[in-house]
Amino acid sequence: MPPLARWLLRRSAQIALVLWGAATLAFLGMRLVPGDPARAIAGGVQASATPAVLDAIRAQYGLDRPLPVQYAIFLGRLLRGDLGRSYQLNQAVGSVITEQLGATVALAIGAMVLGLTLATVLGLLTAGRPRARALARAFEFCSISTPGFWIGTLLLGAFSFHLHWFPVLGEDGLAGLVLPWLTLTLSIAGVLSQVTREGVEHALEQPFALTARSRGATENRVRLRHALRHAALPVLTLSGWALGELLGGVVVVETVFARQGIGQVVVSAVQGRDLPVVTGVVLLAAVTFALINTGLDLLYRLVDPRMRQVAL
Amino acid sequence: MTESTRTHAPEASHPDVPEAAHAPPLVEIAGLSVDFATRHGVVRAVRDVDLTLRAGQCLALVGESGSGKSVTARTLIGLAGEGATVRAGTLAFEGRDLLRLGGREWRRLRGRRIGYVLQDALGSLDPLRRVGDEVAEPLEVHGLATRDDLEDRVIGLLADAGIPDPEERLLQYPHELSGGLRQRALIASAIAARPSLLIADEPTTALDVTVQAQVLDLLRQMKDAGTALLLISHDLAVVARMADHIAVMRAGQVVEQGPATHVLTQPEHPHTAALLAAVPSLDAGPRTATTLAAPVARAGTVLAEAAGSGTGPLLVDPAVSKTGPRSPGAAAGGAVDVVQVRAVTKTFRSLDGRRRTAVDDVSFTLAAGEALGLVGESGSGKSTTARLVLAEFEPDAGSVLLDGEPWSGPRERDRRARRSRIQLVDQDPLGSFDPRFTVEQVIAEALGPGAPVNGSEGGRPEAPGSGVRGGRPFGSGAGARRERVVELLAAVGLDAGFLVRGPARLSGGQRQRVAIARALAPGPEVLVCDEPVSALDVTVQAQILALLARLRREAGLSLLFISHDLGVVRQVCDRVAVMKDGAIVEIGEVDAVFRAPRHPYTAALLAAVPRLDTAWHDTARPLNGPATEPATDRDTKGIR
Amino acid sequence: MSSTETPETRTGEKPPRSRGRLRSRRPAVLVVLLVAAVAAAIAVIALRGGADPGTKAAKGAPAAGPVSGGTLRYAVAGTQVSLDPAVAATAVTGLIDRNIFDSLVFQTGPDTFAPWLAEQWTVSADGKTYTFTLREGVKFHDGTPLTADAVKASLDHVVDPKTKSAYAASLIAPYKEARAVSDLVVEVTLSRPFTPFLQALSVPYLGVQSPAALAKPVEQYEPVGTGPFSFVSWEKDKRVTLRKYAGYASPRAGAANQGAAYLDGLVFEFVSEDATRYGALTSGQVQAIAGVPPVDARTLKSLPGFGLTATETPGLNYNLYLNQTRGPLRDVRVRRALSASVNVGELVQNIYFGYYKAVRNPLSAATAGYDASAERSLASYDPAQAARLLDEAGWKLGPDGYRVKDGKVLSLTWPYWAEGNKEQRDVLAEGIQAQAKLTGIKIERPAVDTGAFVSKYLIGGEYDLVDVSFARPTPDVLRFAFASGNTYEKAGGNVALVNSPEIDRWVEEAAETSDPATAARDYAAVQREVLDKAYVLPLYTPVALTGLSGKVKGVTFDTQTYPEFHDAWLKA
């Protein structure tokens, strides 16, 4: 078996294990926190469900059975790819998620691309240039230390409410995405640009940079052709972190900008203790992270030929 | 800082050479000073340097690390470094005043008129770019090749540099090439635009001796073809083969310069003499580095590579010190064999799944108090053998015995109690120091928890009277620990002022001393030294070798000494084993082996070593021509 | 080591050499990134032209009088879990469904009702049977005619346990059955007399649904009523879009507009962030918002082109309930002391800038049966009196400023359920805590999650204080909040755990009697009693603060504070 196939097979097994763990944690998490899931299904705290209704719900969802039995049923369903039906929405979890996934993916990917672009440009322009670096540092400090919620509110106030540049509500096109993108981007761009700059600076100190200069290469050439690829390695490593940051930020951004998406689904599912939806989202997140990490590992080898030597 | 003006050259210098006088100087430097603005103020790295280089000639700049030779050379391409201020009476290349050049003019000069080859080709070639891209860069930058003929040009350059199969090398990455091929590729890139001057900064430092010879030959060919060569090296032996002129630098100044033969045979400046004396020679026996002996290094000296060797307070029993390194008993096997290696074989799985034999049926013994050298080129299995002796991994076949008891084989748990008996001194100890630790912590950690280890565990008879081994009764507690650390530092020639130093604030030699002190801390019988001096300047190298010899003599240590440098082995060891392709091809008394090698490989190795006392124009080289060494040494990556 | 690799393996598969291999490496990643960024920027700029916020209101209409056309965007807080009014309990559901569903009757005053889908109705002498005669010619949005059977199907759907009604079913708990007497006459039988029945029928949660829509599987549920707007789409957590129902034929009696709605479309945008919602209104991206934050209310009022409507919510005020079954609060003197310790008026004024009014009665003044004189029974702010009461009850001031009795500190637990927090109620609670401390009462506010809040506190009863408001325009809420059988566990709101036979008798009698005077007397007695016994400390009446663009005309609010868009129109 070729090493790559073997590696992928092993990776898949790991991913399956992670998924099982994630599903189990989600199940336990939602079951072990105090409170009666039946009541949550019945509509939450404000609801005034009668005991009869609650009993009916328990019977319908199998909540009256012992926990291990519930767990077995739960796992059996998962194995068949059946995520179950949302308690709250009366809809298959799969369709709840797929309905909302597009919006979130557009948000996260756009922000990732913007963030990487911003970080690359900033990193390349300011590396090894003390004055520019000081400015960039100030920006990065703000970006890192300002909560996304606050950035979003400020952007919204300035560009949507005051300047009327980007409508937020009632706008489903690209224009409505700009401010959410920016908000998310700012939450990761600070760290990414810091890392890019350090990567570029580190690369510029390496002998090969001196060699390149000694060949008569211009500063731009040294930075673009040589240093940038080196800086890409730590940035790649950080992409996993950035993705996590983005997924966290999505919840905030979707709230502030009143967008639909997975973030909103999660919030209402957790509040409403909608176990099937929570499980579905947890599994989705686990799969996403696993796939992205696998992709990153492969990408790493693409960027750094030395990695291709390392056993998979 | 005062404005530099042209000053007189030092008295020892020989300003010009008669036979080249008719040609106009290609490089003319007079009164060159380079200052660096650092956090601690302005540091003058180069002061009042005068140099002249004519076309087709080779000028060698020789000196220890930090002597200013690289900075001097880099002023010629305007890359002296960040924060550098360059002043000179004259700084001219091909008659142009370099001090007046702007950025664009500098770039037109670099790579096109002046080629620059750095040491360490692995770091000097961009590891993420293909070799072909790197070699092509000067052609692209200077617009010297059209898109269509670029590739042919690069292939031609690689071939000219003696690289076999250039069409494939083109698309390979630097790490896929061996050190020698990388250096050749780097040279190919530096001469791509046919510059009239080639600056080679330590071009062979990291290379095996046979490869070194090939690379020097390549440079020599360039020179013969009319390219002027500015060769920078700390190694006088390398320089001896190439240079028409030699300038010796120390602390930013040229202390002596003149025709090579003159400088090498009749050094006028004591520093030149010291450098010459420190070169390990194949012919001389072990020497004491007395010429370079310095007092115990004081912690206050930061910049200087000040490290003493012989005056540490070793609490030596006179009886022990009489046991010379060459005790006939040790070599003859009359003494106890501390380490016995019996027919060990170790294979590794390589990337494509095939098994590769790194160590093949190797057997040897190491007697108490003996020093055994393991020599061979990169990838010959030296380091793997060392790791097997250290029981860092288990052999696939054969066994290792320590003090007559099985050393390979038992579980690590059972081995742990005896671990202190065998210690490692590595090539680069910095990587093994916790950067947050002080020197005291580094050493104290090796003492083990609680009371200081005093080397008496396992019922082993105590080494007689050795302060290093710790025969004295110690009280427990921090005070005693510190006392012990101070003692260990003293044993390696460092004073107590180093206790609070961080590893980053140590020089290379000091670092290696701390590493040795750390290895001594648990009171070992055997030190495994894996290329312990190959990263050091020649004078510092001599000090460390002297220290090791003294420790062996005074503490009765056994040394397993791994090196690619035959001269070093000659100087330190009683016996030597020559390794090739995982097997020992020859083993015997150092003198015998070096005088009359029986295996052709040993003979080839010896022949490739540059010698000071060989006439520099001697061109008879057994390993001449295109590289024949293995094209890749990636196989060794996983092991070292 | 190194030589084990044979030269053949390296050179064996010699690839055919192609030209230009060295030129293929460009910093491709950077180029792609830059191109993407530029493309995005261009696209955004291009789109900006077409993205004119606001609506396309009808053009060329005369300045005066309602004009047809346009879409009104209304931003509301909160999200939506179901659009079935019989299922969901959230306020947003009622808000949206009010426009889709008509009710049988329309509440016009605290206890007066007007015909709507029911042209007329009669109540049997025993108060158990209600007979409704339906309006003729009304059709649901899907074309199904409104019949007695439709009403019956709607009501049966509500009480069906499978519906898992969170709220609607509890409103008509005595419902027994409905029977179609004729095509347009439906007879509803209750298990006991129940005067709040008509009021219950008037809320949107009991709107009449199309039987054809109800017959569909749950997954395919779409709200289909007879209301002025029909359902178009629901983008989860984003918006619900409604469209004018051109065939609208059932405006309630007395409505200004007796035809179809003026608006072409009505869109509810879900915007949970207060600041975003407010900004969306002031920047013209929506024309109306619910839940204007009190801090912004004054600013909005002063903004030209915008208006603010404040509607007091009927039902139970935002009250603090004192668990009279536990610890020190078993002593009525301690309860009254707590009540006298807190200067509610000052706190509410300081926090809500006068937009919410401090109250002295658990019942909102906008509710039928409200008795203004009941406030005389309230233990008003009087720290000296509070101290006296506590001294009397044996709670003496301890060294750290808290009162102590038998070695125990006078400490009360008031769980803080963050998810349920709104309207800065946490700030108000801090004020109450601080003022209670002045008289030596310690109030602890453990933060709890939903599960613990329900199981440990609301059901487990491990609390001394709990705060809640409950909007519903009927004095019957007093039964919900104070009848001994209506504990939270039994789907009620008696969180003070009042167990008073007198109160039980009063609320039962009031709910069953057909004599308004008796009911009024009973409800007044309850109000006096709960204040006298200090089961409850009234705080403020929640106010629905609705922000409206000046362009929006004709929006009215019904007695339950739901805005009605049937009459609404947009000025050009």
CSV table of C-alpha atoms in Angstrom, one decimal, chain C residues 86-395:
chain,number,residue,atom,x,y,z
C,86,ALA,CA,-50.5,26.3,19.1
C,87,VAL,CA,-47.0,25.0,19.7
C,88,ALA,CA,-44.7,27.9,20.5
C,89,ALA,CA,-44.8,30.1,23.5
C,90,THR,CA,-42.4,32.8,22.4
C,91,ALA,CA,-43.6,36.4,22.1
C,92,VAL,CA,-42.2,36.6,18.6
C,93,THR,CA,-44.5,33.8,17.4
C,94,GLY,CA,-47.5,35.7,18.7
C,95,LEU,CA,-46.3,38.9,17.0
C,96,ILE,CA,-45.9,37.3,13.6
C,97,ASP,CA,-48.9,35.0,13.8
C,98,ARG,CA,-51.2,37.8,14.8
C,99,ASN,CA,-50.9,38.9,11.1
C,100,ILE,CA,-51.5,35.5,9.7
C,101,PHE,CA,-54.3,34.3,12.0
C,102,ASP,CA,-57.6,35.9,12.9
C,103,SER,CA,-59.2,35.0,16.2
C,104,LEU,CA,-62.8,34.2,16.9
C,105,VAL,CA,-63.2,37.4,19.0
C,106,PHE,CA,-61.3,40.6,19.4
C,107,GLN,CA,-60.5,42.1,22.8
C,108,THR,CA,-61.4,45.7,22.9
C,109,GLY,CA,-61.0,46.5,26.5
C,110,PRO,CA,-60.1,45.0,29.8
C,111,ASP,CA,-63.1,42.7,29.6
C,112,THR,CA,-64.9,43.6,26.5
C,113,PHE,CA,-64.8,41.7,23.2
C,114,ALA,CA,-65.9,42.5,19.6
C,115,PRO,CA,-66.8,40.0,16.9
C,116,TRP,CA,-64.1,38.9,14.6
C,117,LEU,CA,-64.3,35.5,12.9
C,118,ALA,CA,-67.3,34.9,15.1
C,119,GLU,CA,-70.1,37.2,14.2
C,120,GLN,CA,-71.8,36.5,17.5
C,121,TRP,CA,-71.6,34.1,20.4
C,122,THR,CA,-73.6,33.0,23.4
C,123,VAL,CA,-72.6,31.6,26.7
C,124,SER,CA,-74.8,29.1,28.4
C,125,ALA,CA,-76.1,29.9,31.9
C,126,ASP,CA,-73.8,27.5,33.6
C,127,GLY,CA,-70.9,29.1,31.8
C,128,LYS,CA,-69.7,25.8,30.3
C,129,THR,CA,-71.0,26.0,26.8
C,130,TYR,CA,-70.0,28.7,24.2
C,131,THR,CA,-71.8,28.8,20.9
C,132,PHE,CA,-70.1,30.8,18.1
C,133,THR,CA,-71.7,31.8,14.8
C,134,LEU,CA,-69.0,32.2,12.2
C,135,ARG,CA,-68.7,34.9,9.7
C,136,GLU,CA,-69.7,33.8,6.2
C,137,GLY,CA,-67.5,33.8,3.1
C,138,VAL,CA,-64.2,33.8,4.9
C,139,LYS,CA,-61.5,31.7,3.2
C,140,PHE,CA,-58.2,30.6,4.5
C,141,HIS,CA,-55.1,31.6,2.5
C,142,ASP,CA,-55.1,28.2,1.0
C,143,GLY,CA,-58.7,28.6,-0.2
C,144,THR,CA,-60.3,26.4,2.4
C,145,PRO,CA,-63.5,28.0,3.6
C,146,LEU,CA,-63.8,28.9,7.3
C,147,THR,CA,-66.3,26.4,8.8
C,148,ALA,CA,-67.3,25.1,12.2
C,149,ASP,CA,-65.2,22.1,11.6
C,150,ALA,CA,-62.1,24.3,11.0
C,151,VAL,CA,-62.6,25.9,14.4
C,152,LYS,CA,-63.0,22.5,16.0
C,153,ALA,CA,-59.9,21.2,14.2
C,154,SER,CA,-57.9,24.2,15.4
C,155,LEU,CA,-58.9,23.8,19.0
C,156,ASP,CA,-58.4,20.1,19.0
C,157,HIS,CA,-55.0,20.6,17.5
C,158,VAL,CA,-54.1,22.9,20.5
C,159,VAL,CA,-55.0,20.4,23.2
C,160,ASP,CA,-53.6,17.4,21.4
C,161,PRO,CA,-50.6,16.2,23.5
C,162,LYS,CA,-48.8,15.4,20.2
C,163,THR,CA,-48.8,19.1,19.5
C,164,LYS,CA,-46.7,19.6,22.6
C,165,SER,CA,-48.2,22.9,23.1
C,166,ALA,CA,-46.0,25.1,25.3
C,167,TYR,CA,-48.6,27.7,26.1
C,168,ALA,CA,-51.8,27.7,24.1
C,169,ALA,CA,-53.2,24.6,25.7
C,170,SER,CA,-52.7,26.0,29.1
C,171,LEU,CA,-54.9,29.0,28.2
C,172,ILE,CA,-57.9,26.8,27.6
C,173,ALA,CA,-57.3,24.1,30.2
C,174,PRO,CA,-61.0,23.5,30.8
C,175,TYR,CA,-61.6,22.8,27.1
C,176,LYS,CA,-63.6,19.6,26.7
C,177,GLU,CA,-64.8,19.5,23.2
C,178,ALA,CA,-66.1,21.4,20.2
C,179,ARG,CA,-69.0,20.3,18.0
C,180,ALA,CA,-70.1,21.6,14.7
C,181,VAL,CA,-73.7,22.4,15.1
C,182,SER,CA,-74.0,23.5,11.5
C,183,ASP,CA,-71.6,24.7,8.9
C,184,LEU,CA,-71.1,28.0,10.6
C,185,VAL,CA,-72.1,27.3,14.1
C,186,VAL,CA,-69.7,25.7,16.5
C,187,GLU,CA,-70.4,24.8,20.1
C,188,VAL,CA,-67.5,24.6,22.6
C,189,THR,CA,-68.0,22.7,25.9
C,190,LEU,CA,-65.8,23.3,28.9
C,191,SER,CA,-65.3,21.0,31.8
C,192,ARG,CA,-66.1,23.9,34.2
C,193,PRO,CA,-67.2,27.5,34.0
C,194,PHE,CA,-64.3,29.6,32.8
C,195,THR,CA,-64.8,33.3,32.2
C,196,PRO,CA,-61.3,34.0,30.8
C,197,PHE,CA,-62.2,31.7,27.9
C,198,LEU,CA,-63.2,34.5,25.5
C,199,GLN,CA,-60.0,36.4,26.3
C,200,ALA,CA,-58.0,33.2,25.7
C,201,LEU,CA,-59.7,32.8,22.3
C,202,SER,CA,-58.7,36.3,21.4
C,203,VAL,CA,-54.9,35.8,21.6
C,204,PRO,CA,-53.0,34.8,18.5
C,205,TYR,CA,-51.9,31.5,20.0
C,206,LEU,CA,-55.4,30.4,19.6
C,207,GLY,CA,-55.8,31.8,16.1
C,208,VAL,CA,-58.0,29.7,13.8
C,209,GLN,CA,-55.9,27.6,11.5
C,210,SER,CA,-56.7,26.0,8.2
C,211,PRO,CA,-57.7,22.4,8.7
C,212,ALA,CA,-56.0,21.5,5.5
C,213,ALA,CA,-52.7,22.8,6.7
C,214,LEU,CA,-53.0,21.1,10.0
C,215,ALA,CA,-53.7,17.8,8.3
C,216,LYS,CA,-50.2,17.9,6.7
C,217,PRO,CA,-47.2,16.1,8.4
C,218,VAL,CA,-45.5,18.2,11.1
C,219,GLU,CA,-42.4,18.7,9.0
C,220,GLN,CA,-44.4,20.4,6.3
C,221,TYR,CA,-46.2,22.7,8.6
C,222,GLU,CA,-46.9,26.2,7.3
C,223,PRO,CA,-49.0,28.7,9.1
C,224,VAL,CA,-52.3,29.1,7.1
C,225,GLY,CA,-54.9,31.4,8.6
C,226,THR,CA,-57.5,33.9,7.5
C,227,GLY,CA,-55.5,36.9,8.5
C,228,PRO,CA,-54.6,40.0,6.4
C,229,PHE,CA,-51.1,38.5,5.5
C,230,SER,CA,-50.2,35.1,4.3
C,231,PHE,CA,-47.0,33.3,4.9
C,232,VAL,CA,-44.3,33.3,2.3
C,233,SER,CA,-41.1,32.1,3.8
C,234,TRP,CA,-39.2,31.6,7.0
C,235,GLU,CA,-35.4,31.9,6.8
C,236,LYS,CA,-34.4,30.5,10.2
C,237,ASP,CA,-32.9,33.0,12.6
C,238,LYS,CA,-33.1,35.7,9.9
C,239,ARG,CA,-36.5,36.6,8.8
C,240,VAL,CA,-40.1,35.7,8.2
C,241,THR,CA,-41.7,37.1,5.1
C,242,LEU,CA,-45.4,37.7,4.7
C,243,ARG,CA,-47.4,38.8,1.8
C,244,LYS,CA,-50.7,40.7,1.6
C,245,TYR,CA,-53.7,38.4,1.4
C,246,ALA,CA,-55.7,40.0,-1.3
C,247,GLY,CA,-58.8,38.0,-0.5
C,248,TYR,CA,-58.9,39.2,3.1
C,249,ALA,CA,-62.5,39.2,4.1
C,250,SER,CA,-62.5,39.1,7.9
C,251,PRO,CA,-61.4,42.4,9.4
C,252,ARG,CA,-62.5,42.6,13.0
C,253,ALA,CA,-65.5,44.7,13.8
C,254,GLY,CA,-64.6,48.4,14.0
C,255,ALA,CA,-61.3,48.1,12.2
C,256,ALA,CA,-60.5,51.3,10.2
C,257,ASN,CA,-59.6,49.3,7.1
C,258,GLN,CA,-62.3,46.9,6.1
C,259,GLY,CA,-60.5,45.6,3.0
C,260,ALA,CA,-57.2,44.0,2.3
C,261,ALA,CA,-54.1,45.3,3.9
C,262,TYR,CA,-52.4,48.3,2.3
C,263,LEU,CA,-48.9,46.9,2.6
C,264,ASP,CA,-47.8,44.5,-0.1
C,265,GLY,CA,-45.4,42.7,2.1
C,266,LEU,CA,-44.5,42.5,5.8
C,267,VAL,CA,-41.1,41.2,6.8
C,268,PHE,CA,-40.1,40.4,10.3
C,269,GLU,CA,-36.3,40.6,10.7
C,270,PHE,CA,-34.8,38.8,13.7
C,271,VAL,CA,-32.2,41.0,15.2
C,272,SER,CA,-31.4,40.0,18.7
C,273,GLU,CA,-28.8,42.7,19.3
C,274,ASP,CA,-30.4,45.9,20.7
C,275,ALA,CA,-27.8,48.2,19.2
C,276,THR,CA,-28.1,46.7,15.8
C,277,ARG,CA,-31.8,46.8,15.8
C,278,TYR,CA,-31.8,50.4,16.9
C,279,GLY,CA,-29.2,51.3,14.3
C,280,ALA,CA,-31.2,49.5,11.6
C,281,LEU,CA,-34.2,51.7,12.3
C,282,THR,CA,-32.3,55.0,12.4
C,283,SER,CA,-30.4,54.2,9.3
C,284,GLY,CA,-33.6,53.3,7.4
C,285,GLN,CA,-32.8,49.7,6.9
C,286,VAL,CA,-36.1,48.8,8.7
C,287,GLN,CA,-39.2,50.8,9.2
C,288,ALA,CA,-40.1,49.6,12.7
C,289,ILE,CA,-38.4,47.8,15.6
C,290,ALA,CA,-39.7,46.2,18.7
C,291,GLY,CA,-38.0,46.5,22.0
C,292,VAL,CA,-36.3,49.9,21.8
C,293,PRO,CA,-33.7,49.9,24.6
C,294,PRO,CA,-34.9,52.4,27.3
C,295,VAL,CA,-31.5,54.1,27.1
C,296,ASP,CA,-32.2,54.9,23.4
C,297,ALA,CA,-35.8,55.7,23.8
C,298,ARG,CA,-35.3,59.4,24.6
C,299,THR,CA,-32.9,59.8,21.6
C,300,LEU,CA,-35.3,58.2,19.3
C,301,LYS,CA,-38.1,60.4,20.4
C,302,SER,CA,-36.1,63.5,19.6
C,303,LEU,CA,-34.9,62.2,16.2
C,304,PRO,CA,-36.9,63.9,13.4
C,305,GLY,CA,-38.7,61.4,11.2
C,306,PHE,CA,-39.0,58.8,13.9
C,307,GLY,CA,-41.6,58.0,16.5
C,308,LEU,CA,-41.7,56.0,19.6
C,309,THR,CA,-44.8,54.1,20.9
C,310,ALA,CA,-44.9,52.9,24.4
C,311,THR,CA,-47.6,50.4,25.3
C,312,GLU,CA,-47.9,49.1,28.8
C,313,THR,CA,-48.2,45.4,28.9
C,314,PRO,CA,-51.3,44.1,30.6
C,315,GLY,CA,-51.2,41.1,32.9
C,316,LEU,CA,-48.7,40.5,35.7
C,317,ASN,CA,-46.2,43.2,36.2
C,318,TYR,CA,-42.5,42.5,36.5
C,319,ASN,CA,-42.7,41.3,40.1
C,320,LEU,CA,-40.4,39.8,42.7
C,321,TYR,CA,-42.0,36.8,44.3
C,322,LEU,CA,-41.2,35.8,47.9
C,323,ASN,CA,-41.2,32.1,48.5
C,324,GLN,CA,-43.3,31.9,51.6
C,325,THR,CA,-42.6,28.3,52.3
C,326,ARG,CA,-38.9,28.5,53.1
C,327,GLY,CA,-36.5,30.0,55.7
C,328,PRO,CA,-36.9,33.5,57.1
C,329,LEU,CA,-39.6,34.4,54.5
C,330,ARG,CA,-42.1,32.1,56.2
C,331,ASP,CA,-42.5,35.0,58.6
C,332,VAL,CA,-44.8,37.7,57.1
C,333,ARG,CA,-42.9,40.3,59.1
C,334,VAL,CA,-39.7,39.5,57.3
C,335,ARG,CA,-41.5,39.6,54.0
C,336,ARG,CA,-43.0,43.0,54.7
C,337,ALA,CA,-39.6,44.2,56.0
C,338,LEU,CA,-38.0,43.2,52.7
C,339,SER,CA,-40.7,45.0,50.9
C,340,ALA,CA,-40.2,48.1,53.0
C,341,SER,CA,-36.4,48.0,52.5
C,342,VAL,CA,-36.6,48.6,48.8
C,343,ASN,CA,-37.2,51.9,47.2
C,344,VAL,CA,-38.6,50.6,44.0
C,345,GLY,CA,-39.6,54.0,42.7
C,346,GLU,CA,-36.2,55.4,42.9
C,347,LEU,CA,-34.5,52.4,41.4
C,348,VAL,CA,-36.8,52.1,38.4
C,349,GLN,CA,-36.6,55.8,37.7
C,350,ASN,CA,-32.8,55.7,37.8
C,351,ILE,CA,-32.5,52.7,35.6
C,352,TYR,CA,-35.2,53.2,33.0
C,353,PHE,CA,-35.3,57.0,32.7
C,354,GLY,CA,-39.0,57.1,33.3
C,355,TYR,CA,-39.8,54.8,30.3
C,356,TYR,CA,-40.8,52.0,32.7
C,357,LYS,CA,-43.0,53.0,35.6
C,358,ALA,CA,-42.5,51.7,39.1
C,359,VAL,CA,-45.7,50.0,40.3
C,360,ARG,CA,-47.4,49.2,43.6
C,361,ASN,CA,-49.6,46.4,42.4
C,362,PRO,CA,-48.8,43.0,41.0
C,363,LEU,CA,-51.4,43.5,38.3
C,364,SER,CA,-50.7,45.9,35.4
C,365,ALA,CA,-53.0,48.9,35.4
C,366,ALA,CA,-54.0,48.0,31.9
C,367,THR,CA,-55.6,44.8,33.0
C,368,ALA,CA,-59.2,44.3,33.8
C,369,GLY,CA,-59.8,43.9,37.5
C,370,TYR,CA,-56.9,46.2,38.4
C,371,ASP,CA,-57.7,47.7,41.8
C,372,ALA,CA,-55.7,50.9,42.4
C,373,SER,CA,-56.7,51.0,46.1
C,374,ALA,CA,-54.9,47.7,46.7
C,375,GLU,CA,-51.6,49.5,46.9
C,376,ARG,CA,-52.5,50.6,50.4
C,377,SER,CA,-51.8,47.0,51.5
C,378,LEU,CA,-48.2,47.2,50.1
C,379,ALA,CA,-45.5,47.6,52.6
C,380,SER,CA,-44.0,50.7,51.0
C,381,TYR,CA,-40.4,51.9,51.3
C,382,ASP,CA,-39.7,52.7,54.9
C,383,PRO,CA,-36.4,51.5,56.2
C,384,ALA,CA,-37.2,52.4,59.8
C,385,GLN,CA,-40.3,50.3,59.6
C,386,ALA,CA,-38.4,47.5,58.0
C,387,ALA,CA,-35.8,47.6,60.8
C,388,ARG,CA,-38.6,47.5,63.4
C,389,LEU,CA,-40.3,44.5,61.8
C,390,LEU,CA,-37.0,42.6,61.7
C,391,ASP,CA,-36.3,43.4,65.3
C,392,GLU,CA,-39.8,42.2,66.2
C,393,ALA,CA,-39.2,39.0,64.3
C,394,GLY,CA,-36.1,38.4,66.2
C,395,TRP,CA,-33.5,39.3,63.6
